[in-house]
């Protein structure tokens, strides 16, 4: 697999190193309404389910995985910092999983990131400089059951955190569609779609969604429009 796009945006790195701000939020999944999804919900066996003939069966619908990384704790927040219990990307993932029939996999780092914003920035810089692949505590067993992967993360130093490269390196995305989504402070999508195109060359990369972290719970219309655009919401 090609080496991920080199780190970008030294200016932004400086901005985020110098800035003092933060975040945190909540999210859950359609299959885990508790809001603390730490495990993957594997596809259910629906072979014995009786369905209305007009209702498309699971086999006819795209089989969708929503995989995301999100970090709770101190983070950037409207020019300041805030310490929230659930990350912004997790909040966005919860909204998406409420709208789409999908299985949810929350990517957990084997070595959790610090609670502090500055310490997390410093660790991320080290990981980017080393082109590291931080270990995942709960690796996904298999990607074969899925046609579409909604792949979510925050933006860290103007790209996806390196743990997303750990995730994409571990799977064969041949024939699958990746729909990237991110939360950010200022950088927008920051080219993660291009990065996934480089690291998953046999996947189709669909339109990405970028939501400002502070707005993650207030952008349902934007999320719905994106899901329609990528063909996952039809009504
Ligand atoms: C280590 C670190 C680096 C960040 N770098 C950027 C950045 O380069 N550009 C940006 O727009 N936001 C940056 N942010 C802000 C996050 O992308 C934003 O707050 C995001 O919503 C956090 O999502 P989460 O709560 O799911 O982790 C950074 C945050 C952290 C912790």
PDB file of C-alpha atoms and ligand atoms in Angstrom:
ATOM      1  CA  UNK A   1       0.000   0.000   0.000  1.00  0.00           C
ATOM      2  CA  UNK A   2       1.458   3.409  -0.892  1.00  0.00           C
ATOM      3  CA  UNK A   3       2.905   5.573   1.828  1.00  0.00           C
ATOM      4  CA  UNK A   4       0.275   8.025   3.069  1.00  0.00           C
ATOM      5  CA  UNK A   5       0.519  11.562   1.838  1.00  0.00           C
ATOM      6  CA  UNK A   6       3.232  13.404   3.783  1.00  0.00           C
ATOM      7  CA  UNK A   7       2.140  15.618   6.611  1.00  0.00           C
ATOM      8  CA  UNK A   8       0.877  18.982   5.466  1.00  0.00           C
ATOM      9  CA  UNK A   9       0.395  22.410   6.933  1.00  0.00           C
ATOM     10  CA  UNK A  10       3.262  23.284   9.218  1.00  0.00           C
ATOM     11  CA  UNK A  11       1.585  26.639   9.734  1.00  0.00           C
ATOM     12  CA  UNK A  12      -1.547  24.932  10.879  1.00  0.00           C
ATOM     13  CA  UNK A  13       0.479  22.634  13.042  1.00  0.00           C
ATOM     14  CA  UNK A  14       1.923  25.728  14.701  1.00  0.00           C
ATOM     15  CA  UNK A  15      -1.555  27.151  15.021  1.00  0.00           C
ATOM     16  CA  UNK A  16      -2.803  24.075  16.775  1.00  0.00           C
ATOM     17  CA  UNK A  17       0.287  23.735  18.887  1.00  0.00           C
ATOM     18  CA  UNK A  18      -0.036  27.316  19.994  1.00  0.00           C
ATOM     19  CA  UNK A  19      -3.798  27.521  20.157  1.00  0.00           C
ATOM     20  CA  UNK A  20      -5.413  26.728  23.424  1.00  0.00           C
ATOM     21  CA  UNK A  21      -8.733  25.197  22.888  1.00  0.00           C
ATOM     22  CA  UNK A  22     -10.719  22.006  23.082  1.00  0.00           C
ATOM     23  CA  UNK A  23     -13.818  19.843  22.766  1.00  0.00           C
ATOM     24  CA  UNK A  24     -15.650  16.682  23.648  1.00  0.00           C
ATOM     25  CA  UNK A  25     -19.109  15.260  22.897  1.00  0.00           C
ATOM     26  CA  UNK A  26     -21.253  12.080  22.772  1.00  0.00           C
ATOM     27  CA  UNK A  27     -22.301   9.541  20.249  1.00  0.00           C
ATOM     28  CA  UNK A  28     -23.576   6.061  19.868  1.00  0.00           C
ATOM     29  CA  UNK A  29     -24.786   3.725  17.164  1.00  0.00           C
ATOM     30  CA  UNK A  30     -28.007   2.369  15.834  1.00  0.00           C
ATOM     31  CA  UNK A  31     -27.089  -0.950  17.353  1.00  0.00           C
ATOM     32  CA  UNK A  32     -25.780   0.496  20.567  1.00  0.00           C
ATOM     33  CA  UNK A  33     -27.993   3.245  21.881  1.00  0.00           C
ATOM     34  CA  UNK A  34     -25.948   3.492  25.052  1.00  0.00           C
ATOM     35  CA  UNK A  35     -23.666   5.990  23.405  1.00  0.00           C
ATOM     36  CA  UNK A  36     -20.513   4.085  24.309  1.00  0.00           C
ATOM     37  CA  UNK A  37     -19.904   1.823  21.334  1.00  0.00           C
ATOM     38  CA  UNK A  38     -16.570   0.141  21.833  1.00  0.00           C
ATOM     39  CA  UNK A  39     -17.210  -2.910  19.741  1.00  0.00           C
ATOM     40  CA  UNK A  40     -18.359  -3.731  16.259  1.00  0.00           C
ATOM     41  CA  UNK A  41     -21.907  -4.819  15.691  1.00  0.00           C
ATOM     42  CA  UNK A  42     -21.589  -7.659  13.232  1.00  0.00           C
ATOM     43  CA  UNK A  43     -24.251  -8.122  10.548  1.00  0.00           C
ATOM     44  CA  UNK A  44     -27.317  -9.864  11.867  1.00  0.00           C
ATOM     45  CA  UNK A  45     -28.440 -13.143  10.367  1.00  0.00           C
ATOM     46  CA  UNK A  46     -31.766 -12.225   8.823  1.00  0.00           C
ATOM     47  CA  UNK A  47     -32.299 -15.498   7.008  1.00  0.00           C
ATOM     48  CA  UNK A  48     -35.355 -16.311   9.086  1.00  0.00           C
ATOM     49  CA  UNK A  49     -36.810 -12.824   9.078  1.00  0.00           C
ATOM     50  CA  UNK A  50     -40.149 -12.470   7.300  1.00  0.00           C
ATOM     51  CA  UNK A  51     -40.197  -9.286   5.241  1.00  0.00           C
ATOM     52  CA  UNK A  52     -42.764  -7.456   3.205  1.00  0.00           C
ATOM     53  CA  UNK A  53     -42.121  -8.404  -0.453  1.00  0.00           C
ATOM     54  CA  UNK A  54     -41.920  -4.687  -1.289  1.00  0.00           C
ATOM     55  CA  UNK A  55     -39.160  -4.142   1.249  1.00  0.00           C
ATOM     56  CA  UNK A  56     -35.663  -4.616  -0.171  1.00  0.00           C
ATOM     57  CA  UNK A  57     -33.840  -7.402   1.605  1.00  0.00           C
ATOM     58  CA  UNK A  58     -30.458  -6.837   3.178  1.00  0.00           C
ATOM     59  CA  UNK A  59     -28.829  -8.585   0.225  1.00  0.00           C
ATOM     60  CA  UNK A  60     -30.335  -5.987  -2.133  1.00  0.00           C
ATOM     61  CA  UNK A  61     -29.266  -3.028  -0.042  1.00  0.00           C
ATOM     62  CA  UNK A  62     -25.666  -1.911   0.236  1.00  0.00           C
ATOM     63  CA  UNK A  63     -24.099  -3.456   3.289  1.00  0.00           C
ATOM     64  CA  UNK A  64     -22.706  -0.525   5.185  1.00  0.00           C
ATOM     65  CA  UNK A  65     -19.999  -0.276   7.823  1.00  0.00           C
ATOM     66  CA  UNK A  66     -19.510   2.938   9.752  1.00  0.00           C
ATOM     67  CA  UNK A  67     -15.971   2.920  11.159  1.00  0.00           C
ATOM     68  CA  UNK A  68     -14.695   5.907  13.048  1.00  0.00           C
ATOM     69  CA  UNK A  69     -12.081   7.201  15.448  1.00  0.00           C
ATOM     70  CA  UNK A  70     -12.857   9.967  17.901  1.00  0.00           C
ATOM     71  CA  UNK A  71     -11.118  11.244  21.012  1.00  0.00           C
ATOM     72  CA  UNK A  72     -12.911  12.632  24.032  1.00  0.00           C
ATOM     73  CA  UNK A  73     -11.146  15.026  26.378  1.00  0.00           C
ATOM     74  CA  UNK A  74      -9.717  18.503  26.090  1.00  0.00           C
ATOM     75  CA  UNK A  75      -9.992  19.911  22.605  1.00  0.00           C
ATOM     76  CA  UNK A  76     -10.334  23.034  20.542  1.00  0.00           C
ATOM     77  CA  UNK A  77     -13.677  24.797  20.979  1.00  0.00           C
ATOM     78  CA  UNK A  78     -14.652  28.102  19.388  1.00  0.00           C
ATOM     79  CA  UNK A  79     -11.251  29.649  19.937  1.00  0.00           C
ATOM     80  CA  UNK A  80     -10.983  28.305  23.469  1.00  0.00           C
ATOM     81  CA  UNK A  81     -10.840  24.849  24.963  1.00  0.00           C
ATOM     82  CA  UNK A  82     -13.466  22.608  26.364  1.00  0.00           C
ATOM     83  CA  UNK A  83     -13.388  19.247  28.041  1.00  0.00           C
ATOM     84  CA  UNK A  84     -16.260  17.094  26.889  1.00  0.00           C
ATOM     85  CA  UNK A  85     -17.025  13.485  27.597  1.00  0.00           C
ATOM     86  CA  UNK A  86     -17.650  12.410  24.004  1.00  0.00           C
ATOM     87  CA  UNK A  87     -15.792  13.425  20.879  1.00  0.00           C
ATOM     88  CA  UNK A  88     -17.290  15.458  18.033  1.00  0.00           C
ATOM     89  CA  UNK A  89     -16.755  12.748  15.454  1.00  0.00           C
ATOM     90  CA  UNK A  90     -18.541  10.284  17.685  1.00  0.00           C
ATOM     91  CA  UNK A  91     -21.494  12.681  17.875  1.00  0.00           C
ATOM     92  CA  UNK A  92     -21.538  12.887  14.107  1.00  0.00           C
ATOM     93  CA  UNK A  93     -21.213   9.101  13.814  1.00  0.00           C
ATOM     94  CA  UNK A  94     -24.243   8.732  16.074  1.00  0.00           C
ATOM     95  CA  UNK A  95     -26.271  11.011  13.847  1.00  0.00           C
ATOM     96  CA  UNK A  96     -25.249   9.131  10.717  1.00  0.00           C
ATOM     97  CA  UNK A  97     -25.983   5.739  12.248  1.00  0.00           C
ATOM     98  CA  UNK A  98     -29.438   6.989  13.218  1.00  0.00           C
ATOM     99  CA  UNK A  99     -30.112   7.690   9.543  1.00  0.00           C
ATOM    100  CA  UNK A 100     -28.488   4.715   7.825  1.00  0.00           C
ATOM    101  CA  UNK A 101     -28.817   0.982   8.359  1.00  0.00           C
ATOM    102  CA  UNK A 102     -25.223   0.184   9.217  1.00  0.00           C
ATOM    103  CA  UNK A 103     -22.895  -1.626  11.551  1.00  0.00           C
ATOM    104  CA  UNK A 104     -20.744   0.610  13.707  1.00  0.00           C
ATOM    105  CA  UNK A 105     -17.114   0.063  14.607  1.00  0.00           C
ATOM    106  CA  UNK A 106     -15.439   2.549  16.904  1.00  0.00           C
ATOM    107  CA  UNK A 107     -11.682   2.399  16.352  1.00  0.00           C
ATOM    108  CA  UNK A 108      -9.996   2.297  19.768  1.00  0.00           C
ATOM    109  CA  UNK A 109      -6.290   3.052  20.162  1.00  0.00           C
ATOM    110  CA  UNK A 110      -4.354   0.383  22.076  1.00  0.00           C
ATOM    111  CA  UNK A 111      -2.457   3.246  23.718  1.00  0.00           C
ATOM    112  CA  UNK A 112      -5.159   5.816  24.463  1.00  0.00           C
ATOM    113  CA  UNK A 113      -4.441   9.416  23.556  1.00  0.00           C
ATOM    114  CA  UNK A 114      -3.906  11.870  26.424  1.00  0.00           C
ATOM    115  CA  UNK A 115      -6.795  13.811  27.915  1.00  0.00           C
ATOM    116  CA  UNK A 116      -4.888  17.049  27.354  1.00  0.00           C
ATOM    117  CA  UNK A 117      -5.013  18.879  24.039  1.00  0.00           C
ATOM    118  CA  UNK A 118      -1.347  19.944  23.958  1.00  0.00           C
ATOM    119  CA  UNK A 119      -0.128  16.468  24.858  1.00  0.00           C
ATOM    120  CA  UNK A 120      -2.295  14.998  22.102  1.00  0.00           C
ATOM    121  CA  UNK A 121      -0.967  17.499  19.573  1.00  0.00           C
ATOM    122  CA  UNK A 122       2.582  16.579  20.567  1.00  0.00           C
ATOM    123  CA  UNK A 123       1.938  12.853  20.256  1.00  0.00           C
ATOM    124  CA  UNK A 124       0.253  13.313  16.915  1.00  0.00           C
ATOM    125  CA  UNK A 125       3.228  15.290  15.595  1.00  0.00           C
ATOM    126  CA  UNK A 126       5.518  12.440  16.650  1.00  0.00           C
ATOM    127  CA  UNK A 127       3.272   9.902  14.951  1.00  0.00           C
ATOM    128  CA  UNK A 128       3.038  11.917  11.749  1.00  0.00           C
ATOM    129  CA  UNK A 129       6.786  12.530  11.664  1.00  0.00           C
ATOM    130  CA  UNK A 130       7.427   8.804  12.086  1.00  0.00           C
ATOM    131  CA  UNK A 131       4.697   7.823   9.618  1.00  0.00           C
ATOM    132  CA  UNK A 132       3.557   5.638  12.510  1.00  0.00           C
ATOM    133  CA  UNK A 133       0.771   3.084  12.586  1.00  0.00           C
ATOM    134  CA  UNK A 134      -0.612   3.310  16.148  1.00  0.00           C
ATOM    135  CA  UNK A 135      -2.003  -0.059  17.229  1.00  0.00           C
ATOM    136  CA  UNK A 136      -5.746  -0.574  17.317  1.00  0.00           C
ATOM    137  CA  UNK A 137      -7.096  -2.234  20.472  1.00  0.00           C
ATOM    138  CA  UNK A 138     -10.141  -3.724  18.745  1.00  0.00           C
ATOM    139  CA  UNK A 139      -9.174  -4.591  15.162  1.00  0.00           C
ATOM    140  CA  UNK A 140     -12.090  -5.255  12.867  1.00  0.00           C
ATOM    141  CA  UNK A 141     -12.144  -8.942  11.961  1.00  0.00           C
ATOM    142  CA  UNK A 142     -13.167  -8.623   8.357  1.00  0.00           C
ATOM    143  CA  UNK A 143     -14.279  -6.128   5.769  1.00  0.00           C
ATOM    144  CA  UNK A 144     -15.735  -8.717   3.412  1.00  0.00           C
ATOM    145  CA  UNK A 145     -19.343  -8.272   4.553  1.00  0.00           C
ATOM    146  CA  UNK A 146     -19.474  -4.658   3.439  1.00  0.00           C
ATOM    147  CA  UNK A 147     -19.982  -2.803   0.164  1.00  0.00           C
ATOM    148  CA  UNK A 148     -19.736   0.697   1.594  1.00  0.00           C
ATOM    149  CA  UNK A 149     -17.556   2.023   4.389  1.00  0.00           C
ATOM    150  CA  UNK A 150     -18.367   5.318   6.060  1.00  0.00           C
ATOM    151  CA  UNK A 151     -14.942   6.268   7.397  1.00  0.00           C
ATOM    152  CA  UNK A 152     -14.881   8.987  10.042  1.00  0.00           C
ATOM    153  CA  UNK A 153     -12.237  10.847  12.049  1.00  0.00           C
ATOM    154  CA  UNK A 154     -11.241  14.245  13.314  1.00  0.00           C
ATOM    155  CA  UNK A 155      -8.668  16.266  11.416  1.00  0.00           C
ATOM    156  CA  UNK A 156      -5.326  16.255  13.200  1.00  0.00           C
ATOM    157  CA  UNK A 157      -2.649  18.538  11.842  1.00  0.00           C
ATOM    158  CA  UNK A 158      -4.427  18.854   8.517  1.00  0.00           C
ATOM    159  CA  UNK A 159      -4.959  15.169   7.831  1.00  0.00           C
ATOM    160  CA  UNK A 160      -6.589  12.149   9.397  1.00  0.00           C
ATOM    161  CA  UNK A 161      -4.942  10.805  12.577  1.00  0.00           C
ATOM    162  CA  UNK A 162      -2.334   8.125  11.811  1.00  0.00           C
ATOM    163  CA  UNK A 163      -4.533   5.463  13.409  1.00  0.00           C
ATOM    164  CA  UNK A 164      -6.787   5.802  10.366  1.00  0.00           C
ATOM    165  CA  UNK A 165      -3.829   4.643   8.268  1.00  0.00           C
ATOM    166  CA  UNK A 166      -3.467   1.683  10.628  1.00  0.00           C
ATOM    167  CA  UNK A 167      -7.087   0.865   9.866  1.00  0.00           C
ATOM    168  CA  UNK A 168      -6.918   1.298   6.094  1.00  0.00           C
ATOM    169  CA  UNK A 169      -3.616  -0.611   5.848  1.00  0.00           C
ATOM    170  CA  UNK A 170      -5.250  -3.585   7.576  1.00  0.00           C
ATOM    171  CA  UNK A 171      -8.039  -4.114   5.051  1.00  0.00           C
ATOM    172  CA  UNK A 172      -8.622  -4.807   1.399  1.00  0.00           C
ATOM    173  CA  UNK A 173     -11.059  -2.239   0.062  1.00  0.00           C
ATOM    174  CA  UNK A 174     -11.218  -3.677  -3.446  1.00  0.00           C
ATOM    175  CA  UNK A 175     -14.634  -3.042  -4.956  1.00  0.00           C
ATOM    176  CA  UNK A 176     -15.840  -1.128  -1.937  1.00  0.00           C
ATOM    177  CA  UNK A 177     -16.939   2.477  -1.705  1.00  0.00           C
ATOM    178  CA  UNK A 178     -15.406   4.669   0.981  1.00  0.00           C
ATOM    179  CA  UNK A 179     -17.428   7.690   2.081  1.00  0.00           C
ATOM    180  CA  UNK A 180     -15.107   9.825   4.222  1.00  0.00           C
ATOM    181  CA  UNK A 181     -16.435  12.091   6.935  1.00  0.00           C
ATOM    182  CA  UNK A 182     -14.532  14.350   9.314  1.00  0.00           C
ATOM    183  CA  UNK A 183     -14.985  16.907  12.025  1.00  0.00           C
ATOM    184  CA  UNK A 184     -12.547  19.794  12.158  1.00  0.00           C
ATOM    185  CA  UNK A 185     -11.862  23.247  13.607  1.00  0.00           C
ATOM    186  CA  UNK A 186     -10.685  25.158  10.536  1.00  0.00           C
ATOM    187  CA  UNK A 187      -9.310  22.734   7.956  1.00  0.00           C
ATOM    188  CA  UNK A 188     -12.451  21.259   6.419  1.00  0.00           C
ATOM    189  CA  UNK A 189     -11.974  17.903   4.700  1.00  0.00           C
ATOM    190  CA  UNK A 190      -8.229  18.625   4.514  1.00  0.00           C
ATOM    191  CA  UNK A 191      -7.708  16.242   1.622  1.00  0.00           C
ATOM    192  CA  UNK A 192      -8.578  13.058   3.512  1.00  0.00           C
ATOM    193  CA  UNK A 193     -10.469  11.924   0.412  1.00  0.00           C
ATOM    194  CA  UNK A 194      -7.252  12.163  -1.590  1.00  0.00           C
ATOM    195  CA  UNK A 195      -5.342  10.408   1.177  1.00  0.00           C
ATOM    196  CA  UNK A 196      -7.824   7.510   1.216  1.00  0.00           C
ATOM    197  CA  UNK A 197      -7.652   7.351  -2.581  1.00  0.00           C
ATOM    198  CA  UNK A 198      -3.876   6.962  -2.266  1.00  0.00           C
ATOM    199  CA  UNK A 199      -3.941   4.437   0.570  1.00  0.00           C
ATOM    200  CA  UNK A 200      -6.911   2.435  -0.779  1.00  0.00           C
ATOM    201  CA  UNK A 201      -6.287   2.538  -4.545  1.00  0.00           C
ATOM    202  CA  UNK A 202      -8.764  -0.240  -5.335  1.00  0.00           C
ATOM    203  CA  UNK A 203     -11.636   1.462  -3.539  1.00  0.00           C
ATOM    204  CA  UNK A 204     -14.027   3.985  -4.978  1.00  0.00           C
ATOM    205  CA  UNK A 205     -13.829   7.185  -2.944  1.00  0.00           C
ATOM    206  CA  UNK A 206     -17.159   8.934  -2.734  1.00  0.00           C
ATOM    207  CA  UNK A 207     -17.927  12.522  -1.799  1.00  0.00           C
ATOM    208  CA  UNK A 208     -16.692  13.426   1.655  1.00  0.00           C
ATOM    209  CA  UNK A 209     -18.491  15.224   4.464  1.00  0.00           C
ATOM    210  CA  UNK A 210     -16.759  17.831   6.643  1.00  0.00           C
ATOM    211  CA  UNK A 211     -18.535  19.249   9.685  1.00  0.00           C
ATOM    212  CA  UNK A 212     -17.041  21.783  12.077  1.00  0.00           C
ATOM    213  CA  UNK A 213     -16.615  19.975  15.375  1.00  0.00           C
ATOM    214  CA  UNK A 214     -18.454  22.584  17.381  1.00  0.00           C
ATOM    215  CA  UNK A 215     -21.478  22.137  15.099  1.00  0.00           C
ATOM    216  CA  UNK A 216     -21.516  18.339  15.037  1.00  0.00           C
ATOM    217  CA  UNK A 217     -24.911  18.020  16.716  1.00  0.00           C
ATOM    218  CA  UNK A 218     -26.554  20.782  14.661  1.00  0.00           C
ATOM    219  CA  UNK A 219     -25.861  19.720  11.109  1.00  0.00           C
ATOM    220  CA  UNK A 220     -28.476  17.047  10.512  1.00  0.00           C
ATOM    221  CA  UNK A 221     -29.738  18.648   7.269  1.00  0.00           C
ATOM    222  CA  UNK A 222     -26.174  18.734   5.918  1.00  0.00           C
ATOM    223  CA  UNK A 223     -25.655  15.125   6.971  1.00  0.00           C
ATOM    224  CA  UNK A 224     -28.917  14.050   5.326  1.00  0.00           C
ATOM    225  CA  UNK A 225     -28.001  15.879   2.112  1.00  0.00           C
ATOM    226  CA  UNK A 226     -24.621  14.148   2.064  1.00  0.00           C
ATOM    227  CA  UNK A 227     -26.176  10.733   2.661  1.00  0.00           C
ATOM    228  CA  UNK A 228     -28.557  11.356  -0.232  1.00  0.00           C
ATOM    229  CA  UNK A 229     -25.689  12.430  -2.445  1.00  0.00           C
ATOM    230  CA  UNK A 230     -23.709   9.262  -1.724  1.00  0.00           C
ATOM    231  CA  UNK A 231     -26.853   7.180  -2.240  1.00  0.00           C
ATOM    232  CA  UNK A 232     -27.388   5.971   1.307  1.00  0.00           C
ATOM    233  CA  UNK A 233     -30.562   7.907   1.983  1.00  0.00           C
ATOM    234  CA  UNK A 234     -33.400   7.766  -0.482  1.00  0.00           C
ATOM    235  CA  UNK A 235     -36.468   9.115   1.317  1.00  0.00           C
TER     236      UNK A 235
HETATM  237  C1  LIG B   1      -4.105  16.716  18.011  1.00  0.00           C
HETATM  238  C2  LIG B   1      -5.117  17.628  17.356  1.00  0.00           C
HETATM  239  C3  LIG B   1      -4.808  18.245  16.157  1.00  0.00           C
HETATM  240  C4  LIG B   1      -5.787  18.999  15.488  1.00  0.00           C
HETATM  241  N1  LIG B   1      -5.460  19.552  14.289  1.00  0.00           N
HETATM  242  C5  LIG B   1      -6.436  20.197  13.587  1.00  0.00           C
HETATM  243  C6  LIG B   1      -6.155  20.714  12.288  1.00  0.00           C
HETATM  244  O1  LIG B   1      -5.060  20.622  11.745  1.00  0.00           O
HETATM  245  N2  LIG B   1      -7.169  21.333  11.635  1.00  0.00           N
HETATM  246  C7  LIG B   1      -8.414  21.485  12.167  1.00  0.00           C
HETATM  247  O2  LIG B   1      -9.288  22.036  11.520  1.00  0.00           O
HETATM  248  N3  LIG B   1      -8.687  20.996  13.409  1.00  0.00           N
HETATM  249  C8  LIG B   1      -7.740  20.360  14.117  1.00  0.00           C
HETATM  250  N4  LIG B   1      -8.026  19.861  15.364  1.00  0.00           N
HETATM  251  C9  LIG B   1      -9.386  20.010  15.899  1.00  0.00           C
HETATM  252  C10 LIG B   1     -10.215  18.748  15.665  1.00  0.00           C
HETATM  253  O3  LIG B   1     -10.149  18.301  14.327  1.00  0.00           O
HETATM  254  C11 LIG B   1     -11.687  18.974  15.980  1.00  0.00           C
HETATM  255  O4  LIG B   1     -11.822  19.526  17.243  1.00  0.00           O
HETATM  256  C12 LIG B   1     -12.476  17.703  15.867  1.00  0.00           C
HETATM  257  O5  LIG B   1     -13.852  18.005  15.853  1.00  0.00           O
HETATM  258  C13 LIG B   1     -12.184  16.748  17.006  1.00  0.00           C
HETATM  259  O6  LIG B   1     -12.946  15.574  16.822  1.00  0.00           O
HETATM  260  P1  LIG B   1     -13.052  14.479  17.978  1.00  0.00           P
HETATM  261  O7  LIG B   1     -13.674  15.176  19.166  1.00  0.00           O
HETATM  262  O8  LIG B   1     -13.947  13.425  17.399  1.00  0.00           O
HETATM  263  O9  LIG B   1     -11.684  13.943  18.246  1.00  0.00           O
HETATM  264  C14 LIG B   1      -7.074  19.159  16.068  1.00  0.00           C
HETATM  265  C15 LIG B   1      -7.356  18.570  17.297  1.00  0.00           C
HETATM  266  C16 LIG B   1      -6.395  17.810  17.938  1.00  0.00           C
HETATM  267  C17 LIG B   1      -6.713  17.152  19.249  1.00  0.00           C
END
